Short mmCIF file of C-alpha atoms in Angstrom, two decimals:
data_model
loop_
_atom_site.label_atom_id
_atom_site.label_comp_id
_atom_site.label_asym_id
_atom_site.label_seq_id
_atom_site.Cartn_x
_atom_site.Cartn_y
_atom_site.Cartn_z
CA MET A 89 133.37 139.38 86.35
CA SER A 90 130.73 141.64 84.82
CA ASN A 91 130.15 141.75 81.09
CA ALA A 92 130.71 145.52 81.36
CA ILE A 93 134.50 145.03 81.58
CA ASP A 94 134.80 142.04 79.27
CA GLY A 95 137.84 142.63 76.99
CA LEU A 96 138.28 146.32 77.86
CA VAL A 97 142.04 145.81 77.74
CA SER A 98 142.68 142.24 76.64
CA GLY A 99 139.81 141.98 74.21
CA LEU A 100 138.83 138.64 75.79
CA ASN A 101 135.20 137.70 76.57
CA THR A 102 136.14 136.69 80.10
CA THR A 103 132.53 135.87 81.20
CA ASP A 104 132.08 133.26 78.46
CA LEU A 105 135.58 131.98 79.09
CA ILE A 106 134.92 131.53 82.81
CA ASN A 107 131.52 129.89 82.12
CA SER A 108 133.18 127.44 79.73
CA LEU A 109 135.85 126.58 82.28
CA MET A 110 133.18 126.13 84.96
CA LYS A 111 131.28 123.68 82.76
CA VAL A 112 134.38 121.52 82.65
CA GLU A 113 134.89 121.92 86.39
CA ALA A 114 131.24 120.90 87.03
CA VAL A 115 131.39 117.62 85.06
CA PRO A 116 131.99 115.47 88.19
CA GLN A 117 129.05 117.14 89.96
CA GLY A 118 126.86 116.47 86.92
CA LEU A 119 127.74 112.81 87.12
CA LEU A 120 126.71 112.81 90.79
CA LYS A 121 123.36 114.45 89.93
CA ALA A 122 122.75 111.83 87.25
CA LYS A 123 123.37 109.13 89.84
CA VAL A 124 120.82 110.79 92.14
CA THR A 125 118.21 110.79 89.37
CA THR A 126 118.90 107.13 88.60
CA SER A 127 118.66 106.17 92.29
CA GLN A 128 115.45 108.15 92.80
CA ASN A 129 113.85 106.46 89.79
CA LEU A 130 114.88 103.08 91.18
CA ILE A 131 113.54 103.96 94.65
CA SER A 132 110.18 105.00 93.18
CA ALA A 133 109.93 101.80 91.14
CA LEU A 134 110.94 99.63 94.10
CA GLN A 135 108.37 101.30 96.35
CA GLY A 136 105.64 100.59 93.79
CA LEU A 137 106.75 96.97 93.52
CA ASN A 138 106.95 96.65 97.30
CA SER A 139 103.37 97.92 97.70
CA GLN A 140 102.08 95.48 95.09
CA ILE A 141 103.87 92.52 96.67
CA SER A 142 102.59 93.57 100.10
CA ALA A 143 99.02 93.58 98.74
CA LEU A 144 99.67 90.11 97.29
CA GLY A 145 100.87 89.00 100.73
CA ASP A 146 97.69 90.31 102.39
CA LEU A 147 95.53 88.44 99.88
CA ALA A 148 97.52 85.23 100.34
CA THR A 149 97.45 85.52 104.14
CA LYS A 150 93.66 85.80 104.08
CA ALA A 151 93.35 82.74 101.84
CA ALA A 152 95.81 80.80 104.02
CA LYS A 153 93.76 81.14 107.21
CA PRO A 154 92.47 77.82 108.61
CA ALA A 155 88.90 78.60 107.57
CA GLY A 156 89.83 80.87 104.65
CA LEU A 157 88.33 78.47 102.10
CA ASP A 158 85.41 77.24 104.19
CA LEU A 159 83.03 79.19 102.04
CA TYR A 160 79.34 78.47 101.73
CA SER A 161 76.30 80.03 100.10
CA SER A 162 72.67 79.69 101.09
CA SER A 163 69.36 79.72 99.27
CA SER A 164 65.65 79.62 100.03
CA SER A 165 62.71 78.15 98.15
CA SER A 166 60.57 81.21 98.92
CA PRO A 167 61.24 84.95 98.48
CA SER A 168 59.59 85.53 101.88
CA VAL A 169 62.51 83.79 103.58
CA THR A 170 65.97 85.21 102.93
CA THR A 171 69.29 83.87 104.17
CA SER A 172 72.82 85.07 104.87
CA VAL A 173 75.97 83.11 105.67
CA SER A 174 78.71 83.96 108.17
CA ALA A 175 81.74 82.20 109.65
CA GLY A 176 81.16 78.67 110.89
CA ALA A 177 78.60 77.70 108.27
CA GLY A 178 78.47 74.19 106.89
CA ALA A 179 76.52 72.31 104.30
CA GLY A 180 72.96 71.48 105.32
CA GLN A 181 69.24 71.79 104.66
CA LEU A 182 66.25 72.75 106.79
CA ASP A 183 62.47 73.12 106.24
CA VAL A 184 60.66 75.86 108.18
CA VAL A 185 57.05 76.97 108.42
CA VAL A 186 56.67 80.65 109.33
CA GLY A 187 53.93 80.91 111.94
CA ALA A 188 54.10 84.62 112.85
CA LEU A 189 56.03 87.80 112.19
CA ALA A 190 57.53 90.00 114.88
CA ARG A 191 55.51 93.11 115.65
CA SER A 192 55.83 96.17 117.84
CA GLN A 193 52.96 97.38 120.01
CA VAL A 194 50.78 100.29 118.95
CA GLY A 195 48.09 101.77 121.21
CA VAL A 196 45.92 104.88 121.05
CA SER A 197 44.32 106.94 123.81
CA ALA A 198 40.75 108.19 123.94
CA ALA A 199 40.05 111.55 122.30
CA MET A 200 41.00 114.56 124.42
CA THR A 201 41.66 118.26 124.11
CA ALA A 202 44.41 118.35 126.76
CA TRP A 203 46.03 116.06 129.32
CA PRO A 204 43.27 115.21 131.79
CA ALA A 205 45.21 115.99 134.97
CA THR A 206 47.61 118.55 136.42
CA PRO A 207 50.52 118.25 136.79
CA ALA A 208 50.92 116.50 133.46
CA VAL A 209 52.63 113.27 134.51
CA LEU A 210 52.50 109.81 132.93
CA THR A 211 54.41 106.59 133.48
CA ILE A 212 55.34 104.09 130.79
CA VAL A 213 56.04 100.54 131.93
CA LEU A 214 58.00 98.42 129.44
CA GLY A 215 58.95 95.03 130.79
CA ALA A 216 60.50 95.54 134.22
CA VAL A 217 61.36 99.21 133.58
CA SER A 218 59.08 102.06 134.62
CA THR A 219 59.74 105.52 133.20
CA GLU A 220 58.01 108.49 134.85
CA ILE A 221 57.58 111.43 132.46
CA SER A 222 56.69 115.01 133.41
CA ALA A 223 55.58 117.36 130.64
CA ALA A 224 56.08 121.13 130.66
CA SER A 225 52.31 121.64 130.59
CA SER A 226 49.08 119.78 129.99
CA SER A 227 49.33 120.63 126.28
CA LEU A 228 49.27 117.47 124.21
CA ASP A 229 52.20 118.85 122.19
CA ASP A 230 54.24 119.06 125.39
CA ILE A 231 53.17 115.53 126.34
CA VAL A 232 54.40 114.23 122.95
CA THR A 233 57.70 116.11 123.28
CA ALA A 234 58.31 114.77 126.79
CA VAL A 235 57.55 111.16 125.82
CA ASN A 236 59.80 111.26 122.76
CA ALA A 237 62.67 112.68 124.81
CA SER A 238 62.28 110.22 127.69
CA GLY A 239 64.19 107.24 126.26
CA SER A 240 61.38 104.97 127.42
CA GLY A 241 61.41 102.87 124.24
CA VAL A 242 58.04 104.31 123.20
CA THR A 243 57.27 107.08 120.68
CA ALA A 244 54.18 109.34 120.92
CA THR A 245 52.28 111.01 118.08
CA LYS A 246 49.36 113.49 118.24
CA VAL A 247 46.56 112.53 115.82
CA ALA A 248 43.57 114.77 114.99
CA SER A 249 40.24 113.32 116.17
CA GLY A 250 37.47 115.79 115.29
CA VAL A 251 35.91 118.23 117.80
CA ASP A 252 34.14 117.85 121.10
CA GLY A 253 30.56 118.96 121.83
CA GLY A 254 31.73 122.54 122.22
CA GLY A 255 33.54 122.58 118.90
CA VAL A 256 37.00 122.38 120.46
CA PRO A 257 39.48 120.30 118.43
CA GLN A 258 40.21 116.86 119.89
CA TYR A 259 43.24 114.63 119.48
CA ARG A 260 44.31 111.13 120.34
CA LEU A 261 47.80 110.19 121.46
CA GLN A 262 49.21 107.23 119.59
CA PHE A 263 51.95 105.32 121.43
CA SER A 264 54.24 103.05 119.37
CA GLY A 265 56.89 100.69 120.66
CA ASN A 266 60.33 101.24 119.16
CA ALA A 267 61.22 97.53 119.16
CA THR A 268 59.44 94.38 118.05
CA GLY A 269 58.88 91.27 120.12
CA ALA A 270 56.65 90.23 123.00
CA ALA A 271 59.18 91.53 125.53
CA SER A 272 58.65 95.04 124.12
CA ALA A 273 54.99 95.23 125.21
CA PHE A 274 54.23 98.33 127.27
CA THR A 275 51.52 100.02 129.32
CA VAL A 276 50.89 103.79 129.60
CA TYR A 277 49.56 105.05 132.93
CA GLN A 278 48.16 108.46 133.80
CA GLY A 279 50.13 109.24 136.96
CA THR A 280 53.42 108.80 138.78
CA LYS A 281 55.43 105.61 139.35
CA ALA A 282 54.28 105.62 142.97
CA GLU A 283 50.65 105.72 141.85
CA VAL A 284 51.35 102.88 139.41
CA THR A 285 52.86 100.83 142.25
CA ALA A 286 49.84 101.61 144.42
CA ALA A 287 47.56 100.60 141.53
CA THR A 288 45.82 104.00 141.64
CA ALA A 289 47.03 105.25 138.23
CA PRO A 290 44.55 104.59 135.41
CA ASN A 291 45.72 102.65 132.36
CA LEU A 292 45.50 105.20 129.57
CA LEU A 293 45.17 102.54 126.85
CA ALA A 294 42.37 100.71 128.68
CA ALA A 295 40.19 103.81 129.20
CA PRO A 296 36.84 104.09 127.36
CA GLY A 297 37.50 105.07 123.76
CA ALA A 298 41.15 103.93 123.89
CA ALA A 299 42.44 100.77 122.22
CA THR A 300 45.46 98.59 121.63
CA ILE A 301 45.77 98.69 117.86
CA ARG A 302 48.51 96.08 117.62
CA THR A 303 50.00 93.85 120.28
CA ALA A 304 53.69 93.22 120.59
CA GLN A 305 54.55 89.81 119.19
CA ASP A 306 57.53 87.53 118.58
CA ALA A 307 58.21 86.00 115.19
CA SER A 308 57.97 82.21 115.15
CA VAL A 309 58.97 79.39 112.85
CA THR A 310 58.23 75.69 113.20
CA LEU A 311 60.83 73.08 112.34
CA TRP A 312 59.81 69.60 111.23
CA ALA A 313 56.16 70.70 111.14
CA GLY A 314 53.61 67.92 111.11
CA THR A 315 55.94 65.40 112.75
CA PRO A 316 56.37 64.29 116.35
CA ALA A 317 59.61 66.28 116.37
CA ALA A 318 57.88 69.57 115.51
CA GLN A 319 59.49 72.46 117.37
CA THR A 320 58.59 76.13 117.40
CA ILE A 321 61.38 78.71 117.64
CA THR A 322 60.68 82.36 118.47
CA SER A 323 62.59 85.59 117.92
CA SER A 324 61.94 89.16 118.99
CA THR A 325 62.83 90.22 115.44
CA ASN A 326 62.11 88.69 112.06
CA THR A 327 65.63 87.27 111.94
CA PHE A 328 66.62 83.88 113.37
CA SER A 329 70.35 83.40 113.89
CA ASN A 330 72.07 80.03 113.78
CA LEU A 331 69.09 77.79 113.12
CA LEU A 332 71.81 76.23 111.01
CA PRO A 333 75.39 77.00 112.12
CA GLY A 334 76.57 80.30 110.64
CA VAL A 335 73.28 80.93 108.82
CA ALA A 336 70.78 83.70 109.58
CA ILE A 337 67.20 83.43 108.32
CA SER A 338 64.96 86.49 107.89
CA VAL A 339 61.20 86.10 107.35
CA SER A 340 58.76 88.57 105.81
CA ALA A 341 55.51 86.61 105.46
CA VAL A 342 53.59 83.84 107.20
CA SER A 343 53.62 80.53 105.32
CA THR A 344 51.50 77.39 105.40
CA ASP A 345 53.83 75.17 103.42
CA PRO A 346 57.41 74.48 104.48
CA VAL A 347 60.12 76.71 103.04
CA THR A 348 63.38 74.90 102.31
CA VAL A 349 66.64 76.56 103.28
CA LYS A 350 69.81 75.05 101.76
CA VAL A 351 73.47 75.68 102.51
CA ALA A 352 76.13 74.37 100.13
CA ARG A 353 79.85 74.78 99.56
CA ASP A 354 80.44 77.87 97.40
CA ASP A 355 82.77 76.47 94.73
CA ALA A 356 82.54 79.65 92.66
CA GLN A 357 83.81 81.77 95.53
CA ILE A 358 86.64 79.34 96.29
CA GLY A 359 87.63 79.43 92.61
CA SER A 360 87.50 83.23 92.71
CA ILE A 361 89.99 83.29 95.59
CA ALA A 362 92.39 80.97 93.75
CA SER A 363 91.98 82.98 90.55
CA GLY A 364 92.55 86.24 92.42
CA LEU A 365 95.76 84.90 93.93
CA VAL A 366 97.09 83.97 90.48
CA SER A 367 96.02 87.33 89.03
CA SER A 368 97.79 89.19 91.83
CA LEU A 369 100.96 87.17 91.24
CA ASN A 370 100.83 87.95 87.53
CA GLY A 371 100.34 91.63 88.32
CA VAL A 372 103.63 91.60 90.24
CA PHE A 373 105.40 89.71 87.44
CA ALA A 374 104.01 92.10 84.81
CA LEU A 375 105.33 95.11 86.73
CA ILE A 376 108.79 93.55 87.00
CA SER A 377 108.77 92.64 83.30
CA THR A 378 107.66 96.10 82.18
CA LYS A 379 110.40 97.82 84.15
CA SER A 380 113.06 95.36 82.99
CA VAL A 381 112.58 95.95 79.26
CA VAL A 382 115.57 97.30 77.34
CA THR A 383 114.38 99.85 74.76
CA ASN A 384 116.10 100.48 71.44
CA SER A 385 116.24 104.04 70.10
CA THR A 386 118.53 106.39 68.17
CA ASN A 387 120.38 109.50 69.27
CA ALA A 388 120.64 112.84 67.50
CA ALA A 389 123.45 111.47 65.32
CA GLY A 390 121.29 108.51 64.25
CA ALA A 391 123.30 105.96 66.21
CA ALA A 392 121.49 103.11 67.99
CA VAL A 393 121.02 103.58 71.74
CA LEU A 394 119.99 100.84 74.15
CA SER A 395 118.23 102.05 77.31
CA PRO A 396 117.90 99.48 80.11
CA GLY A 397 114.78 99.40 82.30
CA VAL A 398 115.01 100.48 85.91
CA PHE A 399 114.93 96.80 87.04
CA THR A 400 117.20 95.48 84.28
CA GLY A 401 119.91 93.31 85.85
CA ASP A 402 118.71 94.03 89.42
CA SER A 403 119.50 90.88 91.42
CA THR A 404 117.17 91.83 94.32
CA VAL A 405 114.16 92.13 92.03
CA ARG A 406 115.11 88.99 90.13
CA ASP A 407 115.41 87.05 93.40
CA ALA A 408 112.07 88.39 94.64
CA LYS A 409 110.32 87.21 91.48
CA GLN A 410 111.91 83.77 91.76
CA LYS A 411 110.81 83.39 95.39
CA LEU A 412 107.20 84.18 94.52
CA LEU A 413 107.21 81.99 91.42
CA THR A 414 108.64 79.04 93.34
CA ALA A 415 106.13 79.51 96.17
CA ALA A 416 103.23 79.39 93.69
CA SER A 417 104.41 76.57 91.44
CA ALA A 418 106.41 74.12 93.60
CA PRO A 419 104.90 70.61 94.07
CA MET A 420 102.95 69.65 97.19
CA ASN A 421 103.28 66.10 98.50
CA GLY A 422 104.35 64.92 95.07
CA HIS A 423 101.51 66.73 93.27
CA SER A 424 101.91 69.72 90.98
CA PRO A 425 99.56 72.72 91.33
CA SER A 426 98.85 72.25 87.62
CA GLU A 427 96.71 69.24 88.59
CA TYR A 428 94.31 71.77 90.10
CA GLY A 429 94.47 74.29 87.24
CA ILE A 430 97.29 76.45 88.66
CA SER A 431 100.34 76.25 86.39
CA ILE A 432 103.48 78.11 85.36
CA THR A 433 103.80 79.30 81.75
CA LYS A 434 106.81 79.31 79.41
CA THR A 435 107.13 83.07 79.91
CA GLY A 436 107.57 82.77 83.67
CA THR A 437 104.07 83.79 84.74
CA MET A 438 101.18 81.88 86.30
CA GLU A 439 98.00 80.62 84.63
CA PHE A 440 94.62 79.70 86.14
CA ASP A 441 92.37 77.18 84.38
CA ALA A 442 88.94 77.80 85.91
CA ALA A 443 87.32 74.74 84.35
CA LYS A 444 90.09 72.39 85.48
CA PHE A 445 90.00 73.87 88.97
CA ALA A 446 86.21 73.49 89.22
CA THR A 447 86.40 69.86 88.08
CA ALA A 448 89.12 69.02 90.59
CA LEU A 449 87.26 70.81 93.40
CA ALA A 450 84.02 68.93 92.69
CA LYS A 451 85.89 65.61 92.61
CA ASP A 452 88.04 66.06 95.71
CA PRO A 453 87.23 69.30 97.56
CA ALA A 454 89.36 68.53 100.63
CA THR A 455 92.54 67.94 98.63
CA VAL A 456 92.05 70.98 96.40
CA LYS A 457 91.29 73.29 99.34
CA THR A 458 94.38 71.97 101.14
CA ALA A 459 96.48 72.60 98.03
CA VAL A 460 95.23 76.18 97.64
CA THR A 461 95.80 76.82 101.34
CA GLU A 462 99.40 75.58 101.08
CA ILE A 463 100.09 77.65 97.98
CA ALA A 464 98.63 80.72 99.69
CA THR A 465 100.72 80.02 102.81
CA ARG A 466 103.92 79.77 100.77
CA VAL A 467 103.13 82.88 98.75
CA ALA A 468 102.33 84.83 101.92
CA ALA A 469 105.68 83.78 103.45
CA ALA A 470 107.59 84.68 100.28
CA ALA A 471 105.84 88.06 100.03
CA LYS A 472 106.69 88.83 103.65
CA ALA A 473 110.35 87.92 103.12
CA VAL A 474 110.47 90.24 100.15
CA SER A 475 108.33 93.21 101.26
CA ASP A 476 108.24 93.21 105.07
CA LYS A 477 108.39 96.86 106.18
CA TYR A 478 111.20 96.12 108.63
CA ASP A 479 113.49 93.54 107.07
CA GLY A 480 112.13 92.65 103.62
CA GLN A 481 114.66 92.31 100.79
CA ILE A 482 113.16 95.10 98.71
CA THR A 483 112.65 97.25 101.79
CA ALA A 484 116.35 96.89 102.56
CA LYS A 485 117.20 97.79 98.96
CA ILE A 486 115.04 100.91 99.18
CA THR A 487 116.69 101.92 102.45
CA GLY A 488 120.13 101.43 100.91
CA GLN A 489 119.24 103.52 97.87
CA GLN A 490 117.81 106.28 100.07
CA SER A 491 121.08 106.32 102.03
CA THR A 492 123.00 106.56 98.74
CA VAL A 493 120.88 109.51 97.59
CA LYS A 494 121.46 111.25 100.91
CA ASP A 495 125.23 110.74 100.60
CA LEU A 496 125.22 111.95 96.99
CA GLY A 497 123.25 115.02 98.06
CA THR A 498 125.93 115.86 100.63
CA ARG A 499 128.65 115.49 97.99
CA ILE A 500 126.71 117.63 95.52
CA GLU A 501 126.37 120.37 98.13
CA ALA A 502 130.12 120.21 98.72
CA TRP A 503 130.66 120.59 94.98
CA ASP A 504 128.39 123.65 94.99
CA ARG A 505 130.72 125.27 97.52
CA ASN A 506 133.85 124.17 95.62
CA LEU A 507 132.52 125.45 92.32
CA ALA A 508 131.52 128.78 93.84
CA THR A 509 135.06 129.12 95.20
CA ARG A 510 136.58 128.14 91.85
CA ARG A 511 134.43 130.72 89.98
CA ALA A 512 135.46 133.41 92.42
CA THR A 513 139.11 132.46 91.90
CA LEU A 514 138.79 132.63 88.11
CA GLN A 515 136.99 135.93 88.28
CA SER A 516 139.73 137.32 90.55
CA THR A 517 142.46 136.00 88.23
CA TYR A 518 140.98 137.54 85.11
CA THR A 519 140.22 140.76 86.93
CA ALA A 520 143.88 140.95 88.00
CA LEU A 521 144.94 140.18 84.43
CA GLU A 522 142.87 143.02 83.04
CA THR A 523 144.25 145.33 85.74
CA GLN A 524 147.86 144.39 84.94
CA LEU A 525 147.26 144.73 81.19
CA SER A 526 145.70 148.12 81.81
CA ALA A 527 148.76 149.21 83.83
CA MET A 528 151.13 147.89 81.20
CA LYS A 529 149.19 149.67 78.47
CA ALA A 530 149.35 152.90 80.41
CA GLN A 531 153.06 152.46 80.97
CA SER A 532 153.55 151.69 77.28
CA SER A 533 151.68 154.84 76.33
CA TRP A 534 153.84 156.89 78.71
CA LEU A 535 157.05 155.40 77.35
CA SER A 536 155.88 156.00 73.82
CA SER A 537 155.18 159.63 74.64
CA GLN A 538 158.61 160.00 76.25
CA VAL A 539 160.36 158.48 73.25
CA ALA A 540 158.36 160.72 70.97
CA GLY A 541 159.41 163.74 73.07
CA LEU A 542 163.09 162.83 72.87
CA SER A 543 162.90 162.41 69.12
CA SER A 544 161.31 165.85 68.77
CA SER A 545 164.02 167.50 70.90
CA THR A 546 166.83 165.92 68.86
CA SER A 547 165.33 167.11 65.62
CA ASN A 548 165.01 170.69 66.84
CA GLY A 549 168.65 170.77 68.05
#
């Protein structure tokens, strides 16, 4: 009903009256909306927890792999020899003498003003592959462009080389191999592949005035130098893979004295993995604790109000925490993880003692690595049971809450329709009331006028 007709007859503010009645009617819907908000907050918190536990599971799964803790670091006694470690490495030591570095070939032609023959054709032979190259013209610029686009494994560069007897500018063509190693040696011929096969094409780099500036060469190192077991190893690059299992050695300078390469178990990295696992567990426990805190506040009237956290009293979350805590702290073959510096605290979190772990690892590396692997395996299994995207406990809880929110949404929509109908009914009722009161008032006025008329007539008679 419009405010324009509020109380025209009855004097009632029917709009405010209807709004007040509708507030009472809408109380059940308000309770449903509050439930939706609570469920959505819980879903958001559970999704955050699920993601964190899933990340913990990934970390634990990596540490639980058979070779997850077979970690080694390498070192060299000379800055000219660097090392890197990959899977399969083991402790060891090796002395090497660097005899040569890998080089690519560089050659330069004799000075010329243009390609000496037409058509401008040359053939580059690299190993067993011959590449015939035809330039657009005898211009040296076109020769360079054609060579660099040929994919022959050789790059050409035009270099200024003074002037000839007639004052015309001269240039040399420098040819550089793209790869190092003896197998990357090449020859440049003036002519076609057929002419090269027939041995009628001149070798451009052997012509008068031309030169090979640098020959292609393998890198080489000698093992056990100066002994009857001395052995030279070559590489087309300056890197030697697997001289020691899982260890690559890169050289940058020739040496006369042996360079010692050492590979040792990387206790610091193993400790970092164990520490990271404990830290990740504590991150999960901290999140659960934060969202389980009951806060104490006061309302507008000054009365105390206790507000539970979103996880307060949630059995699924409580069970998830217990599974992870048990996986990390349960004994192994009669030994507690605390013997290796991994212990449970009075507050229900985990603690990592780096010094105790390092001491135990140095004393008995096999046992400690086995213990960490078992803890990681158990934590990974517990994390999967809790957060698996298909059938994890928390995943199932999230799915259930999402279903609840969907159902509540349907019920809220139904209430919207019911409330709209109820408002229309109230508006119709009060409109009818005003109409009836208006008719009664009109009738009352008519009767009053009739009575007044009769009284007037009687007086006149």
